[in-house]
Amino acid sequence: MKKMFWFIVALLFMTLNVLAADYKEGVHYTAIREKASLTPEITSFFSFYCGHCYQFSQMEIPKMKAQLPQGVSFKQVQVAAVGGPMGEEMTKAFAIAQLLNVEEVIEGALFRAVHKERVRFTQLDDIKRVFVDNGIDSAEFDAAAASFMVTSKVAQMKQAVKDAEIVGVPTLIVNGKYRVETRAIKSYDEMRQIAYYLTGLN
């Protein structure tokens, strides 16, 4: 029985190594800069106005958070360039949600509002209603929206988009250095697996 156990373990590692060897730079991922982040991380770039991002948030983001390799951090960046004029406001809304520690609740609510309820947002006050409907105090939202911390978070997200050379969403950037290339993948699950593999590179 013990021999069979170790045989299965060895077979599993051999399978993982074969899969990893199939991931090629320039095909499955691209190095967008020379130096990696000091600690391993996966960053998901998305837009509330992207239908594929909505699917990715429902199907893959929960798995990614639950299955992150040990020591790897995860964060998300809202891409302001998608969604027209409201793209900027959505980035600010996401920064507010992060500051108020309601990121998961508001992320789901905004995605549903855009893609299921077909809400047409025209200004930040329209988005504010989603926060209020999900238990966020109106005054607390206003204070966060006017804060330096939210302004700083928005600037950081915009700079992250520029640094990562984002041309489409959803996109995963790993260790601040590698961009997972979606044109080569067959499924969102494979996209996650490539990201996990890249966390081990520097």
GROMACS .gro file of N, CA, C and O in nm, residues 56-139:
model
  336
   56PHE      N    1  -1.533   3.542  -1.550
   56PHE     CA    2  -1.408   3.508  -1.481
   56PHE      C    3  -1.422   3.532  -1.330
   56PHE      O    4  -1.373   3.452  -1.250
   57SER      N    5  -1.491   3.639  -1.294
   57SER     CA    6  -1.509   3.671  -1.152
   57SER      C    7  -1.595   3.567  -1.082
   57SER      O    8  -1.577   3.539  -0.963
   58GLN      N    9  -1.690   3.510  -1.154
   58GLN     CA   10  -1.778   3.409  -1.096
   58GLN      C   11  -1.714   3.270  -1.093
   58GLN      O   12  -1.726   3.198  -0.994
   59MET      N   13  -1.648   3.234  -1.202
   59MET     CA   14  -1.597   3.099  -1.218
   59MET      C   15  -1.456   3.078  -1.163
   59MET      O   16  -1.426   2.973  -1.105
   60GLU      N   17  -1.369   3.176  -1.181
   60GLU     CA   18  -1.228   3.153  -1.155
   60GLU      C   19  -1.169   3.229  -1.035
   60GLU      O   20  -1.082   3.176  -0.967
   61ILE      N   21  -1.214   3.350  -1.013
   61ILE     CA   22  -1.156   3.428  -0.902
   61ILE      C   23  -1.173   3.357  -0.767
   61ILE      O   24  -1.077   3.351  -0.689
   62PRO      N   25  -1.290   3.301  -0.736
   62PRO     CA   26  -1.302   3.228  -0.609
   62PRO      C   27  -1.205   3.111  -0.599
   62PRO      O   28  -1.145   3.086  -0.493
   63LYS      N   29  -1.186   3.038  -0.710
   63LYS     CA   30  -1.092   2.926  -0.711
   63LYS      C   31  -0.950   2.977  -0.691
   63LYS      O   32  -0.870   2.917  -0.619
   64MET      N   33  -0.918   3.088  -0.758
   64MET     CA   34  -0.783   3.142  -0.749
   64MET      C   35  -0.749   3.183  -0.607
   64MET      O   36  -0.641   3.153  -0.556
   65LYS      N   37  -0.845   3.249  -0.541
   65LYS     CA   38  -0.822   3.291  -0.403
   65LYS      C   39  -0.807   3.171  -0.310
   65LYS      O   40  -0.726   3.173  -0.217
   66ALA      N   41  -0.885   3.066  -0.337
   66ALA     CA   42  -0.884   2.948  -0.250
   66ALA      C   43  -0.762   2.860  -0.272
   66ALA      O   44  -0.717   2.790  -0.180
   67GLN      N   45  -0.706   2.863  -0.393
   67GLN     CA   46  -0.599   2.769  -0.429
   67GLN      C   47  -0.465   2.837  -0.449
   67GLN      O   48  -0.374   2.777  -0.507
   68LEU      N   49  -0.450   2.960  -0.404
   68LEU     CA   50  -0.322   3.029  -0.421
   68LEU      C   51  -0.208   2.950  -0.358
   68LEU      O   52  -0.221   2.900  -0.247
   69PRO      N   53  -0.097   2.936  -0.429
   69PRO     CA   54   0.020   2.871  -0.368
   69PRO      C   55   0.061   2.947  -0.241
   69PRO      O   56   0.040   3.068  -0.230
   70GLN      N   57   0.117   2.875  -0.149
   70GLN     CA   58   0.156   2.936  -0.022
   70GLN      C   59   0.255   3.051  -0.044
   70GLN      O   60   0.350   3.039  -0.121
   71GLY      N   61   0.227   3.164   0.022
   71GLY     CA   62   0.316   3.279   0.012
   71GLY      C   63   0.288   3.370  -0.105
   71GLY      O   64   0.357   3.470  -0.123
   72VAL      N   65   0.186   3.337  -0.186
   72VAL     CA   66   0.151   3.419  -0.302
   72VAL      C   67   0.033   3.509  -0.269
   72VAL      O   68  -0.069   3.461  -0.218
   73SER      N   69   0.044   3.638  -0.295
   73SER     CA   70  -0.066   3.731  -0.270
   73SER      C   71  -0.148   3.751  -0.398
   73SER      O   72  -0.100   3.724  -0.508
   74PHE      N   73  -0.271   3.798  -0.380
   74PHE     CA   74  -0.361   3.819  -0.493
   74PHE      C   75  -0.425   3.957  -0.482
   74PHE      O   76  -0.466   3.999  -0.374
   75LYS      N   77  -0.433   4.029  -0.593
   75LYS     CA   78  -0.501   4.157  -0.593
   75LYS      C   79  -0.567   4.178  -0.729
   75LYS      O   80  -0.539   4.108  -0.826
   76GLN      N   81  -0.657   4.277  -0.735
   76GLN     CA   82  -0.729   4.307  -0.857
   76GLN      C   83  -0.719   4.455  -0.891
   76GLN      O   84  -0.712   4.540  -0.803
   77VAL      N   85  -0.720   4.482  -1.021
   77VAL     CA   86  -0.712   4.619  -1.071
   77VAL      C   87  -0.823   4.642  -1.172
   77VAL      O   88  -0.834   4.566  -1.270
   78GLN      N   89  -0.904   4.745  -1.152
   78GLN     CA   90  -1.010   4.781  -1.246
   78GLN      C   91  -0.950   4.870  -1.354
   78GLN      O   92  -0.882   4.968  -1.326
   79VAL      N   93  -0.973   4.833  -1.479
   79VAL     CA   94  -0.913   4.905  -1.592
   79VAL      C   95  -1.007   5.016  -1.638
   79VAL      O   96  -1.115   4.991  -1.692
   80ALA      N   97  -0.964   5.139  -1.618
   80ALA     CA   98  -1.049   5.255  -1.646
   80ALA      C   99  -1.074   5.277  -1.794
   80ALA      O  100  -1.173   5.340  -1.833
   81ALA      N  101  -0.985   5.226  -1.880
   81ALA     CA  102  -0.997   5.250  -2.023
   81ALA      C  103  -1.115   5.178  -2.087
   81ALA      O  104  -1.155   5.210  -2.198
   82VAL      N  105  -1.171   5.080  -2.016
   82VAL     CA  106  -1.286   5.005  -2.067
   82VAL      C  107  -1.414   5.061  -2.007
   82VAL      O  108  -1.421   5.087  -1.888
   83GLY      N  109  -1.517   5.081  -2.090
   83GLY     CA  110  -1.644   5.129  -2.037
   83GLY      C  111  -1.672   5.274  -2.064
   83GLY      O  112  -1.766   5.331  -2.007
   84GLY      N  113  -1.590   5.336  -2.149
   84GLY     CA  114  -1.616   5.476  -2.181
   84GLY      C  115  -1.595   5.567  -2.061
   84GLY      O  116  -1.514   5.537  -1.973
   85PRO      N  117  -1.670   5.677  -2.054
   85PRO     CA  118  -1.654   5.773  -1.943
   85PRO      C  119  -1.673   5.710  -1.806
   85PRO      O  120  -1.612   5.753  -1.708
   86MET      N  121  -1.759   5.608  -1.797
   86MET     CA  122  -1.785   5.547  -1.667
   86MET      C  123  -1.674   5.452  -1.623
   86MET      O  124  -1.672   5.409  -1.508
   87GLY      N  125  -1.582   5.422  -1.712
   87GLY     CA  126  -1.469   5.339  -1.674
   87GLY      C  127  -1.388   5.403  -1.562
   87GLY      O  128  -1.344   5.336  -1.468
   88GLU      N  129  -1.371   5.534  -1.571
   88GLU     CA  130  -1.298   5.609  -1.467
   88GLU      C  131  -1.372   5.602  -1.334
   88GLU      O  132  -1.312   5.582  -1.229
   89GLU      N  133  -1.505   5.618  -1.340
   89GLU     CA  134  -1.585   5.616  -1.217
   89GLU      C  135  -1.586   5.477  -1.155
   89GLU      O  136  -1.591   5.463  -1.033
   90MET      N  137  -1.583   5.373  -1.239
   90MET     CA  138  -1.580   5.237  -1.187
   90MET      C  139  -1.448   5.208  -1.115
   90MET      O  140  -1.444   5.137  -1.014
   91THR      N  141  -1.340   5.263  -1.168
   91THR     CA  142  -1.211   5.248  -1.100
   91THR      C  143  -1.215   5.316  -0.964
   91THR      O  144  -1.168   5.262  -0.864
   92LYS      N  145  -1.274   5.435  -0.959
   92LYS     CA  146  -1.288   5.506  -0.832
   92LYS      C  147  -1.378   5.428  -0.737
   92LYS      O  148  -1.348   5.416  -0.617
   93ALA      N  149  -1.486   5.370  -0.789
   93ALA     CA  150  -1.577   5.292  -0.706
   93ALA      C  151  -1.505   5.170  -0.646
   93ALA      O  152  -1.524   5.136  -0.529
   94PHE      N  153  -1.421   5.106  -0.728
   94PHE     CA  154  -1.349   4.989  -0.680
   94PHE      C  155  -1.248   5.029  -0.573
   94PHE      O  156  -1.227   4.957  -0.475
   95ALA      N  157  -1.185   5.146  -0.590
   95ALA     CA  158  -1.092   5.197  -0.490
   95ALA      C  159  -1.165   5.227  -0.359
   95ALA      O  160  -1.114   5.200  -0.250
   96ILE      N  161  -1.285   5.282  -0.370
   96ILE     CA  162  -1.367   5.309  -0.251
   96ILE      C  163  -1.401   5.178  -0.180
   96ILE      O  164  -1.392   5.167  -0.058
   97ALA      N  165  -1.440   5.078  -0.258
   97ALA     CA  166  -1.474   4.947  -0.201
   97ALA      C  167  -1.354   4.886  -0.129
   97ALA      O  168  -1.369   4.827  -0.021
   98GLN      N  169  -1.236   4.901  -0.187
   98GLN     CA  170  -1.115   4.849  -0.122
   98GLN      C  171  -1.087   4.922   0.008
   98GLN      O  172  -1.055   4.860   0.109
   99LEU      N  173  -1.100   5.054   0.006
   99LEU     CA  174  -1.075   5.133   0.126
   99LEU      C  175  -1.173   5.098   0.238
   99LEU      O  176  -1.134   5.092   0.356
  100LEU      N  177  -1.297   5.072   0.202
  100LEU     CA  178  -1.402   5.042   0.301
  100LEU      C  179  -1.408   4.893   0.336
  100LEU      O  180  -1.495   4.851   0.413
  101ASN      N  181  -1.318   4.814   0.276
  101ASN     CA  182  -1.313   4.670   0.302
  101ASN      C  183  -1.443   4.598   0.266
  101ASN      O  184  -1.488   4.507   0.337
  102VAL      N  185  -1.504   4.641   0.155
  102VAL     CA  186  -1.626   4.575   0.107
  102VAL      C  187  -1.605   4.533  -0.039
  102VAL      O  188  -1.700   4.525  -0.117
  103GLU      N  189  -1.481   4.505  -0.074
  103GLU     CA  190  -1.444   4.477  -0.212
  103GLU      C  191  -1.523   4.361  -0.271
  103GLU      O  192  -1.578   4.372  -0.382
  104GLU      N  193  -1.532   4.249  -0.199
  104GLU     CA  194  -1.599   4.131  -0.255
  104GLU      C  195  -1.748   4.155  -0.274
  104GLU      O  196  -1.806   4.117  -0.377
  105VAL      N  197  -1.812   4.217  -0.176
  105VAL     CA  198  -1.956   4.243  -0.185
  105VAL      C  199  -1.987   4.337  -0.300
  105VAL      O  200  -2.076   4.311  -0.382
  106ILE      N  201  -1.913   4.446  -0.309
  106ILE     CA  202  -1.940   4.547  -0.411
  106ILE      C  203  -1.900   4.498  -0.550
  106ILE      O  204  -1.968   4.528  -0.650
  107GLU      N  205  -1.793   4.421  -0.558
  107GLU     CA  206  -1.753   4.366  -0.687
  107GLU      C  207  -1.867   4.285  -0.748
  107GLU      O  208  -1.905   4.304  -0.864
  108GLY      N  209  -1.923   4.195  -0.669
  108GLY     CA  210  -2.033   4.113  -0.718
  108GLY      C  211  -2.155   4.195  -0.752
  108GLY      O  212  -2.221   4.172  -0.854
  109ALA      N  213  -2.186   4.294  -0.667
  109ALA     CA  214  -2.305   4.378  -0.688
  109ALA      C  215  -2.293   4.461  -0.815
  109ALA      O  216  -2.390   4.476  -0.891
  110LEU      N  217  -2.175   4.517  -0.839
  110LEU     CA  218  -2.156   4.600  -0.960
  110LEU      C  219  -2.159   4.515  -1.087
  110LEU      O  220  -2.217   4.556  -1.188
  111PHE      N  221  -2.097   4.399  -1.082
  111PHE     CA  222  -2.102   4.309  -1.197
  111PHE      C  223  -2.247   4.272  -1.230
  111PHE      O  224  -2.289   4.274  -1.346
  112ARG      N  225  -2.325   4.238  -1.127
  112ARG     CA  226  -2.465   4.201  -1.150
  112ARG      C  227  -2.545   4.318  -1.204
  112ARG      O  228  -2.629   4.302  -1.294
  113ALA      N  229  -2.519   4.436  -1.150
  113ALA     CA  230  -2.593   4.555  -1.195
  113ALA      C  231  -2.569   4.582  -1.343
  113ALA      O  232  -2.663   4.614  -1.417
  114VAL      N  233  -2.445   4.566  -1.387
  114VAL     CA  234  -2.411   4.594  -1.527
  114VAL      C  235  -2.460   4.484  -1.620
  114VAL      O  236  -2.520   4.512  -1.725
  115HIS      N  237  -2.437   4.358  -1.582
  115HIS     CA  238  -2.457   4.249  -1.677
  115HIS      C  239  -2.588   4.172  -1.662
  115HIS      O  240  -2.634   4.111  -1.758
  116LYS      N  241  -2.649   4.177  -1.544
  116LYS     CA  242  -2.776   4.107  -1.526
  116LYS      C  243  -2.893   4.203  -1.519
  116LYS      O  244  -2.997   4.182  -1.582
  117GLU      N  245  -2.875   4.310  -1.442
  117GLU     CA  246  -2.985   4.406  -1.424
  117GLU      C  247  -2.985   4.514  -1.532
  117GLU      O  248  -3.081   4.591  -1.542
  118ARG      N  249  -2.877   4.520  -1.609
  118ARG     CA  250  -2.864   4.616  -1.720
  118ARG      C  251  -2.882   4.762  -1.674
  118ARG      O  252  -2.944   4.844  -1.742
  119VAL      N  253  -2.825   4.793  -1.558
  119VAL     CA  254  -2.830   4.930  -1.507
  119VAL      C  255  -2.739   5.018  -1.591
  119VAL      O  256  -2.626   4.980  -1.621
  120ARG      N  257  -2.787   5.134  -1.628
  120ARG     CA  258  -2.707   5.229  -1.705
  120ARG      C  259  -2.655   5.338  -1.611
  120ARG      O  260  -2.727   5.432  -1.578
  121PHE      N  261  -2.531   5.321  -1.568
  121PHE     CA  262  -2.469   5.420  -1.481
  121PHE      C  263  -2.425   5.541  -1.563
  121PHE      O  264  -2.367   5.526  -1.671
  122THR      N  265  -2.451   5.660  -1.511
  122THR     CA  266  -2.410   5.781  -1.582
  122THR      C  267  -2.322   5.872  -1.497
  122THR      O  268  -2.261   5.964  -1.548
  123GLN      N  269  -2.315   5.845  -1.367
  123GLN     CA  270  -2.233   5.926  -1.277
  123GLN      C  271  -2.202   5.845  -1.150
  123GLN      O  272  -2.262   5.740  -1.126
  124LEU      N  273  -2.111   5.897  -1.069
  124LEU     CA  274  -2.070   5.826  -0.949
  124LEU      C  275  -2.186   5.808  -0.851
  124LEU      O  276  -2.193   5.707  -0.781
  125ASP      N  277  -2.278   5.902  -0.847
  125ASP     CA  278  -2.394   5.891  -0.757
  125ASP      C  279  -2.479   5.768  -0.791
  125ASP      O  280  -2.542   5.710  -0.703
  126ASP      N  281  -2.483   5.730  -0.920
  126ASP     CA  282  -2.556   5.609  -0.958
  126ASP      C  283  -2.489   5.486  -0.896
  126ASP      O  284  -2.556   5.395  -0.848
  127ILE      N  285  -2.358   5.484  -0.898
  127ILE     CA  286  -2.282   5.374  -0.839
  127ILE      C  287  -2.298   5.374  -0.688
  127ILE      O  288  -2.306   5.269  -0.624
  128LYS      N  289  -2.305   5.492  -0.631
  128LYS     CA  290  -2.322   5.506  -0.486
  128LYS      C  291  -2.447   5.432  -0.438
  128LYS      O  292  -2.448   5.374  -0.329
  129ARG      N  293  -2.551   5.432  -0.519
  129ARG     CA  294  -2.675   5.364  -0.481
  129ARG      C  295  -2.651   5.215  -0.460
  129ARG      O  296  -2.713   5.152  -0.373
  130VAL      N  297  -2.562   5.156  -0.540
  130VAL     CA  298  -2.530   5.014  -0.524
  130VAL      C  299  -2.463   4.991  -0.389
  130VAL      O  300  -2.493   4.893  -0.319
  131PHE      N  301  -2.374   5.080  -0.350
  131PHE     CA  302  -2.309   5.071  -0.219
  131PHE      C  303  -2.414   5.080  -0.108
  131PHE      O  304  -2.414   4.998  -0.015
  132VAL      N  305  -2.500   5.179  -0.116
  132VAL     CA  306  -2.601   5.201  -0.013
  132VAL      C  307  -2.696   5.081  -0.005
  132VAL      O  308  -2.731   5.035   0.104
  133ASP      N  309  -2.735   5.028  -0.120
  133ASP     CA  310  -2.823   4.911  -0.123
  133ASP      C  311  -2.758   4.788  -0.062
  133ASP      O  312  -2.827   4.692  -0.024
  134ASN      N  313  -2.625   4.791  -0.052
  134ASN     CA  314  -2.553   4.678   0.006
  134ASN      C  315  -2.497   4.711   0.145
  134ASN      O  316  -2.400   4.650   0.191
  135GLY      N  317  -2.562   4.806   0.211
  135GLY     CA  318  -2.534   4.832   0.352
  135GLY      C  319  -2.427   4.933   0.383
  135GLY      O  320  -2.389   4.950   0.500
  136ILE      N  321  -2.376   5.004   0.282
  136ILE     CA  322  -2.272   5.105   0.306
  136ILE      C  323  -2.338   5.239   0.332
  136ILE      O  324  -2.423   5.284   0.255
  137ASP      N  325  -2.299   5.303   0.442
  137ASP     CA  326  -2.355   5.433   0.478
  137ASP      C  327  -2.321   5.538   0.372
  137ASP      O  328  -2.206   5.545   0.324
  138SER      N  329  -2.418   5.619   0.336
  138SER     CA  330  -2.401   5.721   0.233
  138SER      C  331  -2.289   5.818   0.266
  138SER      O  332  -2.205   5.852   0.181
  139ALA      N  333  -2.285   5.864   0.391
  139ALA     CA  334  -2.182   5.959   0.433
  139ALA      C  335  -2.044   5.895   0.431
  139ALA      O  336  -1.944   5.960   0.397
   0.00000   0.00000   0.00000
